[in-house]
Short mmCIF file of C-alpha atoms in Angstrom, two decimals:
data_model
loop_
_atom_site.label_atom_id
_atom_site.label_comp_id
_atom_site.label_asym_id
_atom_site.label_seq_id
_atom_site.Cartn_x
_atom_site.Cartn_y
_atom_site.Cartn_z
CA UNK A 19 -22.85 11.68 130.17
CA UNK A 20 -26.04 13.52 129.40
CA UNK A 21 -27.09 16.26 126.44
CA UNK A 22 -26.65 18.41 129.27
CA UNK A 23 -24.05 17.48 131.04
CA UNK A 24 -21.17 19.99 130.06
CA UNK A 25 -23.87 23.42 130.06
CA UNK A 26 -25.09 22.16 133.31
CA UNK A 27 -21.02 22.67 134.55
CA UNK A 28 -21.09 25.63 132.59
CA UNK A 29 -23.96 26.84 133.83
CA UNK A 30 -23.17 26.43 137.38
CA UNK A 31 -20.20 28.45 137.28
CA UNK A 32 -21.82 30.89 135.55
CA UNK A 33 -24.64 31.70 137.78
CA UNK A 34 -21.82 32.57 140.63
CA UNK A 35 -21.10 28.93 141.67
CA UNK A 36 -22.72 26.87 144.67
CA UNK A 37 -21.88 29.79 146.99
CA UNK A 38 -24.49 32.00 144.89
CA UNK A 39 -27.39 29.54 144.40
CA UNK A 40 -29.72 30.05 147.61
CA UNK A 41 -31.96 27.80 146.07
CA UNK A 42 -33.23 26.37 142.80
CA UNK A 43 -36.18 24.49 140.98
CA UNK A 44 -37.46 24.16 137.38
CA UNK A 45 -41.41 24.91 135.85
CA UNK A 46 -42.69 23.37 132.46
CA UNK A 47 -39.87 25.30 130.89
CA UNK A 48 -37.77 27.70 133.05
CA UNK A 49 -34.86 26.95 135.43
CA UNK A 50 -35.68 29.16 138.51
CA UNK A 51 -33.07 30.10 140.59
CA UNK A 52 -32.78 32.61 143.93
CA UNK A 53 -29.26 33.43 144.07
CA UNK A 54 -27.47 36.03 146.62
CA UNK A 55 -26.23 37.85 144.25
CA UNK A 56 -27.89 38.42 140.99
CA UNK A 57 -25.14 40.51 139.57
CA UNK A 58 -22.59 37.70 140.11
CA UNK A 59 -24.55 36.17 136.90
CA UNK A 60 -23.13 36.33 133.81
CA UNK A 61 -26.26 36.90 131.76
CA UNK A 62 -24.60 36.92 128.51
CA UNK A 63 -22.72 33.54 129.16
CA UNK A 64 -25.80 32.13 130.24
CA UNK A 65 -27.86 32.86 126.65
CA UNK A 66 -24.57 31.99 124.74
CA UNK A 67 -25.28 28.18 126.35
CA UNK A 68 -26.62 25.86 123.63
CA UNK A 69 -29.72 25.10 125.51
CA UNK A 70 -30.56 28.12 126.57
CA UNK A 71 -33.23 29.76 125.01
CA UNK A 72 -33.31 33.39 127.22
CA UNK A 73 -33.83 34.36 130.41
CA UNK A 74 -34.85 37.09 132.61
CA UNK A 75 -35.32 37.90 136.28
CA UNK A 76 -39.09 38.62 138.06
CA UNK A 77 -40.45 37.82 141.23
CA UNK A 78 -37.01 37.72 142.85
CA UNK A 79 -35.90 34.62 140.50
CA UNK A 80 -33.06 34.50 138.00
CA UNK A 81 -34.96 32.29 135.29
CA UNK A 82 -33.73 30.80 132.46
CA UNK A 83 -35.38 29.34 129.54
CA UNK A 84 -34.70 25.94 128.63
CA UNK A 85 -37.68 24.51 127.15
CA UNK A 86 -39.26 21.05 127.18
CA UNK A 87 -36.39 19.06 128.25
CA UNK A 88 -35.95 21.49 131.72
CA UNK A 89 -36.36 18.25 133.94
CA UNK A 90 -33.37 16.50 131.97
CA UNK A 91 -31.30 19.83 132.60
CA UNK A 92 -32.49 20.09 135.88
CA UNK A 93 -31.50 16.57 137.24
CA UNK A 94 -28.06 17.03 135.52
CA UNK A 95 -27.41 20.69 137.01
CA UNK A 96 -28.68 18.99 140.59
CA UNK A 97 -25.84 16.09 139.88
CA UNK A 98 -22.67 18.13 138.70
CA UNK A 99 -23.81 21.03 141.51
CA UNK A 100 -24.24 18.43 144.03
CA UNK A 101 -27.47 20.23 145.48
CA UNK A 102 -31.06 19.14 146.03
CA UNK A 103 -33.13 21.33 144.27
CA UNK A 104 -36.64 22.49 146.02
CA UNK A 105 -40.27 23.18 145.10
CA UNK A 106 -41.63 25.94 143.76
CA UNK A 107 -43.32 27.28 146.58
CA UNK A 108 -40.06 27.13 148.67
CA UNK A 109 -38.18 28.62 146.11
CA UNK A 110 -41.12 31.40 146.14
CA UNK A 111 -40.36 31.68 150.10
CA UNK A 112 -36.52 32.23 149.69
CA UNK A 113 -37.47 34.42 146.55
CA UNK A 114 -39.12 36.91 149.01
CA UNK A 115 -35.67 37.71 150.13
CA UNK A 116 -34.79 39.37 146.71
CA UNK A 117 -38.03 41.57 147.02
CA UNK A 118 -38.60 44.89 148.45
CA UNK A 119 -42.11 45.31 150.35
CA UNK A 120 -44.06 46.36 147.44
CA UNK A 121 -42.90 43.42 145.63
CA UNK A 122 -44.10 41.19 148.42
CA UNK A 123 -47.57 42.48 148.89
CA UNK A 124 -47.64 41.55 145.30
CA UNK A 125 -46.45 38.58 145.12
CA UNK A 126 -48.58 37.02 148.10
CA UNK A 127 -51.85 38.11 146.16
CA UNK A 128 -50.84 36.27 143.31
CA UNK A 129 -50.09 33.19 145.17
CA UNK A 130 -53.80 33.74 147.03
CA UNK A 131 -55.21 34.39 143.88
CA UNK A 132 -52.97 31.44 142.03
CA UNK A 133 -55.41 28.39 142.44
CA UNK A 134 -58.78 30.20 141.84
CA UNK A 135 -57.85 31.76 138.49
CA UNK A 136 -58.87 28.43 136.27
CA UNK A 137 -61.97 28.33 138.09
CA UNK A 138 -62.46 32.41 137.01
CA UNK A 139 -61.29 31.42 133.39
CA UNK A 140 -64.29 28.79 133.20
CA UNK A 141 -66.69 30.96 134.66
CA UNK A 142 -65.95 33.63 132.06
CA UNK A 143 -66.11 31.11 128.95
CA UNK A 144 -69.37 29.68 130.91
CA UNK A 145 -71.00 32.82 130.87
CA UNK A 146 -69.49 33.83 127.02
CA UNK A 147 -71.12 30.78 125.48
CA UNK A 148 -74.29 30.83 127.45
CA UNK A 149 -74.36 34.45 125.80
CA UNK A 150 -74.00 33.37 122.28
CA UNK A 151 -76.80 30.57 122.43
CA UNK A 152 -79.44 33.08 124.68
CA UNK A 153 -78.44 36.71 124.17
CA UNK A 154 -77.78 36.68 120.18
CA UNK A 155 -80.26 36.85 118.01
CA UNK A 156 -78.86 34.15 115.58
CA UNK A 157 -81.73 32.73 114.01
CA UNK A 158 -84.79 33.64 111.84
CA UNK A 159 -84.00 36.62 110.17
CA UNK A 160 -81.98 38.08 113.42
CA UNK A 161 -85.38 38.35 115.98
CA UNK A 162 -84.94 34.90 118.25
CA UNK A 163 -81.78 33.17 119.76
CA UNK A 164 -80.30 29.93 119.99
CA UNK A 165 -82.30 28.84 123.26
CA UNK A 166 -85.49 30.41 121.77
CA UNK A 167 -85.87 27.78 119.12
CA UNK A 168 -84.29 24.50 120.66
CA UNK A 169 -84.96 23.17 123.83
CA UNK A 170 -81.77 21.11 123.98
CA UNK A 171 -79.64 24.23 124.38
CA UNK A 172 -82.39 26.38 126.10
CA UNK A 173 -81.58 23.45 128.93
CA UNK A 174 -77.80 23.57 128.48
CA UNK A 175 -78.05 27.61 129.15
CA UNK A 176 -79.88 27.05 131.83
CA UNK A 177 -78.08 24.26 133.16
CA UNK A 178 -74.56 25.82 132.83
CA UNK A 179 -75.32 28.42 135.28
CA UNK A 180 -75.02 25.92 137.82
CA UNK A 181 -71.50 26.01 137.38
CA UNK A 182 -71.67 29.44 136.44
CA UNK A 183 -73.04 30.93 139.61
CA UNK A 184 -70.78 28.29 141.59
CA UNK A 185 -67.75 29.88 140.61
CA UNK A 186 -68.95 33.37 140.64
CA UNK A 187 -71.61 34.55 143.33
CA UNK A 188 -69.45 32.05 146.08
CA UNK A 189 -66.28 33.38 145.03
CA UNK A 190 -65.61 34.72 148.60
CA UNK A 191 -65.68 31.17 149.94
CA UNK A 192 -62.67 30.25 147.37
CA UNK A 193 -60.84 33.60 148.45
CA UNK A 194 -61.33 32.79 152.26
CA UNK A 195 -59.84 29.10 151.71
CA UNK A 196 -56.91 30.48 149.50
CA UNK A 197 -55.87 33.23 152.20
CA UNK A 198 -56.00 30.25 155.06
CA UNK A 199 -53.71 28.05 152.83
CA UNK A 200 -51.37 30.86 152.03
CA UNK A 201 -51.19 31.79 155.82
CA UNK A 202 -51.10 28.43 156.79
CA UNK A 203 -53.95 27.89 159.62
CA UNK A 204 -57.17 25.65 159.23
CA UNK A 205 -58.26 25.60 155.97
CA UNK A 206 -61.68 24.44 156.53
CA UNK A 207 -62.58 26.80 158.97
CA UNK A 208 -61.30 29.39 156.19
CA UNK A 209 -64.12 27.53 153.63
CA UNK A 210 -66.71 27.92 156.91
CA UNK A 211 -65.80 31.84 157.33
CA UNK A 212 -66.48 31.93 153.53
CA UNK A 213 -69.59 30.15 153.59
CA UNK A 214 -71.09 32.79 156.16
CA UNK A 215 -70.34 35.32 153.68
CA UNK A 216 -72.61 34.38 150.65
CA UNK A 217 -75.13 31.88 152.97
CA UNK A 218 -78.98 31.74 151.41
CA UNK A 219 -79.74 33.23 154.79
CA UNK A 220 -78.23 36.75 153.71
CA UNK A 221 -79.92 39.09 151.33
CA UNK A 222 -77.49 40.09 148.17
CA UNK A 223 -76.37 43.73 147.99
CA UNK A 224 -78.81 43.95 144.92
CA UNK A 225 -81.75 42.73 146.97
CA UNK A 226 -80.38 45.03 149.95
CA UNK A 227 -80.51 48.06 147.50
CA UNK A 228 -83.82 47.50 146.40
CA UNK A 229 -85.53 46.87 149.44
CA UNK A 230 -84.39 50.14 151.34
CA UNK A 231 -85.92 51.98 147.00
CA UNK A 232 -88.62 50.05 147.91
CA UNK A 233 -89.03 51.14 152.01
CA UNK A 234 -89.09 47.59 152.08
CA UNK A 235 -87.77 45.97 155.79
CA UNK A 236 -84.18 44.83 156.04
CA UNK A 237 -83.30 41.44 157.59
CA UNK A 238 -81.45 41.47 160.84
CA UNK A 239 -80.19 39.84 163.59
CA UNK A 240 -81.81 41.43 166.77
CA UNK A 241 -79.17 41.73 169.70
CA UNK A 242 -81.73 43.45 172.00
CA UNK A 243 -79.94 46.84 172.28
CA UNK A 244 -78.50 46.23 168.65
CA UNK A 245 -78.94 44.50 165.56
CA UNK A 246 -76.98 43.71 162.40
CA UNK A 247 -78.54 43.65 158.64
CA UNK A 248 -78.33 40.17 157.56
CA UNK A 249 -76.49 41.20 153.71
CA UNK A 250 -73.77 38.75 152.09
CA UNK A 251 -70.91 39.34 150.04
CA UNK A 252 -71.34 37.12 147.29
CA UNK A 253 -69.20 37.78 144.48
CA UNK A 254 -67.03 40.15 146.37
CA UNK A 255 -63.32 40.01 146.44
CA UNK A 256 -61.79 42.73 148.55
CA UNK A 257 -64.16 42.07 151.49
CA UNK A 258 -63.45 38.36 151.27
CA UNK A 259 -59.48 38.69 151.28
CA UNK A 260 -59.71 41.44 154.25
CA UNK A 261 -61.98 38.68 156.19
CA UNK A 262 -59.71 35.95 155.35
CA UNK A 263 -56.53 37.77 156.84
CA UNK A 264 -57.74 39.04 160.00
CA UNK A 265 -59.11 35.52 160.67
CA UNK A 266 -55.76 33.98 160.24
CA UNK A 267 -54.09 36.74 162.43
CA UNK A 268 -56.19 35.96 164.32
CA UNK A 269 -55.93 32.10 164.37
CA UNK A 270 -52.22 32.52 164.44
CA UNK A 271 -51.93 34.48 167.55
CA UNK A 272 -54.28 31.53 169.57
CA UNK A 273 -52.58 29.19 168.16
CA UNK A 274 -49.34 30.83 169.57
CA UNK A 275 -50.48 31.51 172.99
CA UNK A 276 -53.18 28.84 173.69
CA UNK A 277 -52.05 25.57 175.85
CA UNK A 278 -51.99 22.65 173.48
CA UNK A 279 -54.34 21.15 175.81
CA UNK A 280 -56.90 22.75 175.03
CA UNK A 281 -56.13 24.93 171.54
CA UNK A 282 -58.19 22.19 169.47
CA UNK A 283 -61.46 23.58 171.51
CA UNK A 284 -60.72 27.27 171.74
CA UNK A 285 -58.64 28.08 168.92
CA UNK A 286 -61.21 27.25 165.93
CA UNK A 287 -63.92 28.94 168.12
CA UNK A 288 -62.17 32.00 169.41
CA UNK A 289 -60.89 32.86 165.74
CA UNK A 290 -63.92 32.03 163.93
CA UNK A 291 -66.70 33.54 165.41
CA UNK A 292 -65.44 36.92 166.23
CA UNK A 293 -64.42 36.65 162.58
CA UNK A 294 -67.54 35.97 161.23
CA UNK A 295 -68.89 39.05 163.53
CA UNK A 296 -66.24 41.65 162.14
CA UNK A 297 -67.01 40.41 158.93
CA UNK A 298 -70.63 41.82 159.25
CA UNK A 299 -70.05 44.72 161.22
CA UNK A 300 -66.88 46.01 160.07
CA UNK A 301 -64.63 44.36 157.64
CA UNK A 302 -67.34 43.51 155.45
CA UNK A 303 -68.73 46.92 154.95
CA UNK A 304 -65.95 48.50 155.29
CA UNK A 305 -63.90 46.30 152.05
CA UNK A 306 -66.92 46.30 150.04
CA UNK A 307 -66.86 50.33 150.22
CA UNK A 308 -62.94 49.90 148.76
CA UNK A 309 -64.11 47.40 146.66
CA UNK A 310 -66.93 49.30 144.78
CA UNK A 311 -64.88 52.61 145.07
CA UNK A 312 -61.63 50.91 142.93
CA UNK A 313 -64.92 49.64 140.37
CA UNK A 314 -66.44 52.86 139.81
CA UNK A 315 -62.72 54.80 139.44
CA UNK A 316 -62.06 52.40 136.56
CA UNK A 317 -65.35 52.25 134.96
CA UNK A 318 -65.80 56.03 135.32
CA UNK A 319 -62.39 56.00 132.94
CA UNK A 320 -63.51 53.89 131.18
CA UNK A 321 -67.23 55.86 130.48
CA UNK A 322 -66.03 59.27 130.94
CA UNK A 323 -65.60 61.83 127.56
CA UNK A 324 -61.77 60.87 126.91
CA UNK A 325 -62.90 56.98 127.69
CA UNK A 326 -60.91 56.17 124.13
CA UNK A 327 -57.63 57.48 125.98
CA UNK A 328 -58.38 56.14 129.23
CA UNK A 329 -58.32 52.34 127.31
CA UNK A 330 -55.27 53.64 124.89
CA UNK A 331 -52.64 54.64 127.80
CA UNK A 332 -54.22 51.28 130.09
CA UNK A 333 -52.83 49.25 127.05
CA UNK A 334 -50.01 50.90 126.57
CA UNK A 335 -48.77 50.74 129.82
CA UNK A 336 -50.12 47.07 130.93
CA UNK A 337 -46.98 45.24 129.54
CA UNK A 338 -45.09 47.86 131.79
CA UNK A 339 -47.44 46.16 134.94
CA UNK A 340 -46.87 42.62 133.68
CA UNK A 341 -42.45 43.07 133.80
CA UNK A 342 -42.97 44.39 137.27
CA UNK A 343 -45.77 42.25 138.69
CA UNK A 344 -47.93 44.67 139.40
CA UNK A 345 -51.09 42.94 137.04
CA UNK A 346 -51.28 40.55 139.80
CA UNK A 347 -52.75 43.33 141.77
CA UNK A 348 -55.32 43.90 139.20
CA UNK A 349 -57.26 40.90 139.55
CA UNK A 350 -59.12 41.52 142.48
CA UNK A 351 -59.99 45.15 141.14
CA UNK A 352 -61.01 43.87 137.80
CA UNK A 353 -63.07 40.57 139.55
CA UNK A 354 -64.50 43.43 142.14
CA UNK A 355 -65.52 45.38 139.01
CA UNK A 356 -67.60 42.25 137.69
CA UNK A 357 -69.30 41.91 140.84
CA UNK A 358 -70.53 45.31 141.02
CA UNK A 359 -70.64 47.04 137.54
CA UNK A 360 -71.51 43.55 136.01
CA UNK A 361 -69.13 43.78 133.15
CA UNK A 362 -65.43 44.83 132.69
CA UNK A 363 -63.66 47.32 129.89
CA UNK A 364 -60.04 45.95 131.48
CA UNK A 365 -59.93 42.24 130.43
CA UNK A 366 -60.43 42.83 126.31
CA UNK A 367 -57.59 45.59 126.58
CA UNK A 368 -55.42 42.86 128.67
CA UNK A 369 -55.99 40.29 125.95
CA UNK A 370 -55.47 41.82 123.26
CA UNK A 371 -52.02 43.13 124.81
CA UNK A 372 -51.07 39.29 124.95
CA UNK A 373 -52.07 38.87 121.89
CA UNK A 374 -50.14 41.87 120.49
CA UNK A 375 -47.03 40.38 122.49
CA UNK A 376 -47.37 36.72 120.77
CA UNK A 377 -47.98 38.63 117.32
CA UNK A 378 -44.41 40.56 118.01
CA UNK A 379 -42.45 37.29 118.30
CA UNK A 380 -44.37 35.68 115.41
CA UNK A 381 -43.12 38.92 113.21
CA UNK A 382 -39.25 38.63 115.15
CA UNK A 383 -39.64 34.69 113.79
CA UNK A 384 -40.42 35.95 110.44
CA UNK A 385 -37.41 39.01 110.21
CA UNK A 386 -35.30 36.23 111.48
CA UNK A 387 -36.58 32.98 109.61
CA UNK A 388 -33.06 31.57 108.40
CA UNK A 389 -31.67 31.61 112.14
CA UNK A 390 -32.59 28.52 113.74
CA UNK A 391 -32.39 29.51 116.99
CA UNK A 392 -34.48 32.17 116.93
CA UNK A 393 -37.25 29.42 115.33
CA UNK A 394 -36.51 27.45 118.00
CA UNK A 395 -36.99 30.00 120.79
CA UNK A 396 -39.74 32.03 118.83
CA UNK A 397 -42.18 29.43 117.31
CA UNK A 398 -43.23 28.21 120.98
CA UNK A 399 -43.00 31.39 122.36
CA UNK A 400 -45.78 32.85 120.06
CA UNK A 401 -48.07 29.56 120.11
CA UNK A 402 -48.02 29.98 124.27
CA UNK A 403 -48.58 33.67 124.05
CA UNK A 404 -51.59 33.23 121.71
CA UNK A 405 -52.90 30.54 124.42
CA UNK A 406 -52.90 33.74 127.22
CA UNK A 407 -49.27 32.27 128.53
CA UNK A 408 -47.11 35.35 127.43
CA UNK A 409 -43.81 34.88 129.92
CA UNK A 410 -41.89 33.18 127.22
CA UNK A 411 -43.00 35.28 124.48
CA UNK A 412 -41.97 38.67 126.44
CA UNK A 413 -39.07 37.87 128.15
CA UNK A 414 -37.41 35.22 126.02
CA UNK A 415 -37.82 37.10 122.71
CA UNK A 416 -39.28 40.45 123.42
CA UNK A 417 -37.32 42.51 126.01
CA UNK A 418 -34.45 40.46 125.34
CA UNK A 419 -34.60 42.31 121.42
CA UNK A 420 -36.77 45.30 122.71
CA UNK A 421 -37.81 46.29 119.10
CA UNK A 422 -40.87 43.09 119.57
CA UNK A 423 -41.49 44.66 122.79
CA UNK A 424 -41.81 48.30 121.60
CA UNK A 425 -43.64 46.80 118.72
CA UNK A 426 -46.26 44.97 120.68
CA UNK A 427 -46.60 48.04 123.64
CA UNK A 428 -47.44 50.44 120.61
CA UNK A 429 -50.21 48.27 118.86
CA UNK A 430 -51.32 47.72 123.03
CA UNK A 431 -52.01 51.17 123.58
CA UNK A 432 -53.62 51.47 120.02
CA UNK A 433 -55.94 48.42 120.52
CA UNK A 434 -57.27 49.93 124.02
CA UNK A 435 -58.31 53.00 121.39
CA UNK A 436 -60.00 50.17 119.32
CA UNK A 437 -61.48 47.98 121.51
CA UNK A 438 -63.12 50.98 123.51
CA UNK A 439 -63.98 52.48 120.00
CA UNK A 440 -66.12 49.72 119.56
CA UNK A 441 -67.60 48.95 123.23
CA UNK A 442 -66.09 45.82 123.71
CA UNK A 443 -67.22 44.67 127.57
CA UNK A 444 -66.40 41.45 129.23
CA UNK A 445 -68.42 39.31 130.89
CA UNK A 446 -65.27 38.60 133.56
CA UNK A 447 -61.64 37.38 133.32
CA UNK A 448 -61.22 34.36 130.89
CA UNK A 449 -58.06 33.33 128.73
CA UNK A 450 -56.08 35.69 127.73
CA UNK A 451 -55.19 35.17 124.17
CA UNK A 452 -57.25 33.95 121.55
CA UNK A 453 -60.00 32.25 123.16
CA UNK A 454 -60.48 35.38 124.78
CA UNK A 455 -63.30 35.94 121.91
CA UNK A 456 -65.77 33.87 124.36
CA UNK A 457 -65.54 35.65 127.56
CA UNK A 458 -67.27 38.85 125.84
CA UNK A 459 -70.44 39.74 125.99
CA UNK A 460 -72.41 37.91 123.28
CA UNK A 461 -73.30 40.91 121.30
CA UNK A 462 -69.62 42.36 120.89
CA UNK A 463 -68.03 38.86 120.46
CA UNK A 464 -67.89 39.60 115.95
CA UNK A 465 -66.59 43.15 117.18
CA UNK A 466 -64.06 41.28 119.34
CA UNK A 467 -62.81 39.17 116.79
CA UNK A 468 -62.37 42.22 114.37
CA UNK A 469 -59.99 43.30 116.86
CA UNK A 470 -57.93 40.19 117.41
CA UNK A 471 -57.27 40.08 113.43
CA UNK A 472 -56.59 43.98 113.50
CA UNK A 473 -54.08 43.47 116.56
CA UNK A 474 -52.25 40.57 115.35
CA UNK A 475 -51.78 42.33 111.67
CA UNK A 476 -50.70 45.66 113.36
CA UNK A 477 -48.52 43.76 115.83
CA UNK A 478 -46.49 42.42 112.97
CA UNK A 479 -46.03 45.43 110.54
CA UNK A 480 -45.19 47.42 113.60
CA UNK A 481 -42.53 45.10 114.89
CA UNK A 482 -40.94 44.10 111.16
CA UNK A 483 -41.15 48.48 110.83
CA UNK A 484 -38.93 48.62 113.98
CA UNK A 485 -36.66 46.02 112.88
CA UNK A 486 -35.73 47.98 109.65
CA UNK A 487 -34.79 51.17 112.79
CA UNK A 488 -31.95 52.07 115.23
CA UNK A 489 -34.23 50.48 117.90
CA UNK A 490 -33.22 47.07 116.60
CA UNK A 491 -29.38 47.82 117.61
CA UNK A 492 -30.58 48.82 120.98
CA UNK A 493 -31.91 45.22 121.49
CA UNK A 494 -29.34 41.51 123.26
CA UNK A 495 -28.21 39.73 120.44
#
């Protein structure tokens, strides 16, 4: 008999039985099950377990919080349950069933936008630290920078922008491949559709711009009777995701109603190349209009006269986003708003929210430092949450006591005031928690850092105020 043996029974039959469980699997630290019936949980049972360390639902999953033993717990709850358990992305599948529409649409741009978010985290430390060695001036009395004096890091600044422009002006070719994966057709016929959106042949929207200031002539491809301006996407988002899905609908349909005879021939043709000739007529225009429209609505906020409120209430309210999902949805926006505004006011506000939200559980460790569970469940919690991984943090500790949470959403919404007090403007998306310091632009990074020791302070006194309050009765114990 295993550790886990008897909460694993326990657990079972508190979760509704084998009846309930539509499916199940396990993460680095969270049992994730997709019952049919989430009420037939006993919540409170389940946190009373010994090994049990919270748990909350999202994304159409009843998760619980074990920790860094979940595989033990999860091979003993697959023995005394006498079920298989599946992987994550079929447990995402039967998930889907929990989830109204809204909740779908979300949920599939995360998973499109899943495996190209640690290349977007290295691009934005890439282009933080080529910032501090060439755009600060560090040395000699504050007039030259890093680069300007040695030629070893001169070379490495120039040198990291080959990774640097990699990741960020042929974004749309890691978009196209993601959508083709999620939707299941070809995959590298989805890299191919991105590659003939940011090819050398095509003029960026930049160059585009300035040529027609300039009464310069515009590159085309001459149809006789028509012709089409030969302008990429690169760095776009929104066009590249719209491209991506009609190709696959596309794809999909052929593939459906094409002779297997001959559907190796004429379905990678017929779905690519009228694809590829939307993309330049239609869908490309047509998503980076949405695409720059979303940008300039949130940087006009974010510039206008009440700019300092704009950033407070986005803070405030961006915990609110992250319980429901709906920060998945701000990626693209926020990645769009890179591409065409060069910078983004969103990112600093988002990570110093995380950072507020590890600081809360830090203070509930401290208010509750004789209780060894709550050191147990709290002292990873806030380490994660400070490394930009705040599910733990929030939902095993915060919302589960609510005073952390209300704690961490007020110093949120009064960090947006700060951080837009003092200009703070990312380069792009990075890590969001403390390293977040190096995806700002070089000359607001010591502003940046000001922040983070300001947020994590007033993140504490905040939450150990609330503890001493009503709110604190309001809270699971």
């Amino acid at each position: 008999m295993s550790e886990f043996t008897n909460d694993a029974k326990k657990m079972l039959e508190l979760v509704g039985g084998r009846d309930n469980i539509v499916s199940f699997t396990h993460c680095a630290t969270r049992m994730r099950f997709v019952l049919a019936d989430d009420k037939k949980a006993d919540v409170k049972g389940i946190e009373e377990l010994s090994c049990v360390k919270g748990s909350f639902t999202q994304g159409g999953q009843f998760q619980v919080i074990i920790g860094n033993k979940v595989s033990q717990f999860f091979d003993e709850f697959s023995a005394v349950s006498n079920m298989d358990g599946v992987d994550k992305q079929e447990a995402k599948k039967a998930a889907k069933g929990n989830m109204n529409l809204l909740q779908r649409a979300v949920a599939n741009l995360a998973e499109i936008f899943a495996p190209i978010i640690p290349a977007i985290i290295v691009g934005g430390l890439i282009l933080g630290f080529r910032n501090v060695i060439g755009d600060i001036k560090l040395l000699e009395n504050g007039t030259k920078a890093i680069t300007e004096v040695y030629p070893f890091w001169a070379g490495a600044y120039n040198f990291l922008w080959l990774a640097g422009e990699a990741i960020f002006t042929f974004l749309p070719v890691g978009i196209t491949w993601s959508v083709c994966k999620k939707m299941n057709v070809d995959q590298m016929l989805g890299i191919v559709l991105g590659i003939t959106l940011v090819s050398p042949q095509l003029m960026s929207a930049s160059d585009y711009v300035a040529a027609i200031e300039a009464g310069d002539p515009i590159k085309y491809w001459d149809f006789g009777s028509f012709h089409i301006n030969m302008v990429g996407y690169q760095s776009q988002v929104i066009p590249a995701i719209l491209v991506g899905l009609v190709f696959a609908v596309i794809y999909r349909f052929l593939k459906k109603h094409v002779p297997e005879v001959i559907s190796m021939i004429v379905v990678p043709f017929f779905s690519l190349i009228p694809a590829i000739i939307l993309a330049h007529t239609i869908i490309g225009p047509f998503g980076r209009m949405i695409g720059d429209g979303l940008a300039g609505i949130i940087m006009a906020g974010f510039n206008s006269s009440f700019a300092w409120l704009f950033s407070g209430i986005y803070g405030l309210l961006y915990p609110l986003l992250v319980i429901t999902g709906l920060h998945h949805s701000m990626l693209p926006i926020d990645l769009q708003t890179v591409a065409t505004m060069g910078g983004i006011y969103t990112f600093p506000v988002v990570a110093l929210s995380n950072i507020a939200q590890a600081s809360a559980v830090m203070a509930f460790v401290f208010i509750n430092r004789k209780d060894a569970k709550a050191r147990e469940v709290g002292i990873p919690s806030f380490i994660s949450g400070y490394l930009g991984v705040t599910e733990p943090a929030m939902f095993g500790v915060n919302l589960k006591y609510l005073y952390p949470f209300v704690g961490a959403m007020l110093t949120s919404g009064i960090m947006g005031i700060v951080s837009r007090f003092f200009g703070i403007i990312a380069n792009s998306v990075g890590v969001g928690g403390l390293p977040a310091f190096l995806s700002m632009r070089g000359d607001k990074i010591p502003a940046y850092i000001l922040c983070i020791v300001i947020d994590i302070i007033l993140a504490f006194l905040i939450t150990v105020v609330l503890s001493k309050t009503k709110l604190k009765d309001m809270g699971t114990k």
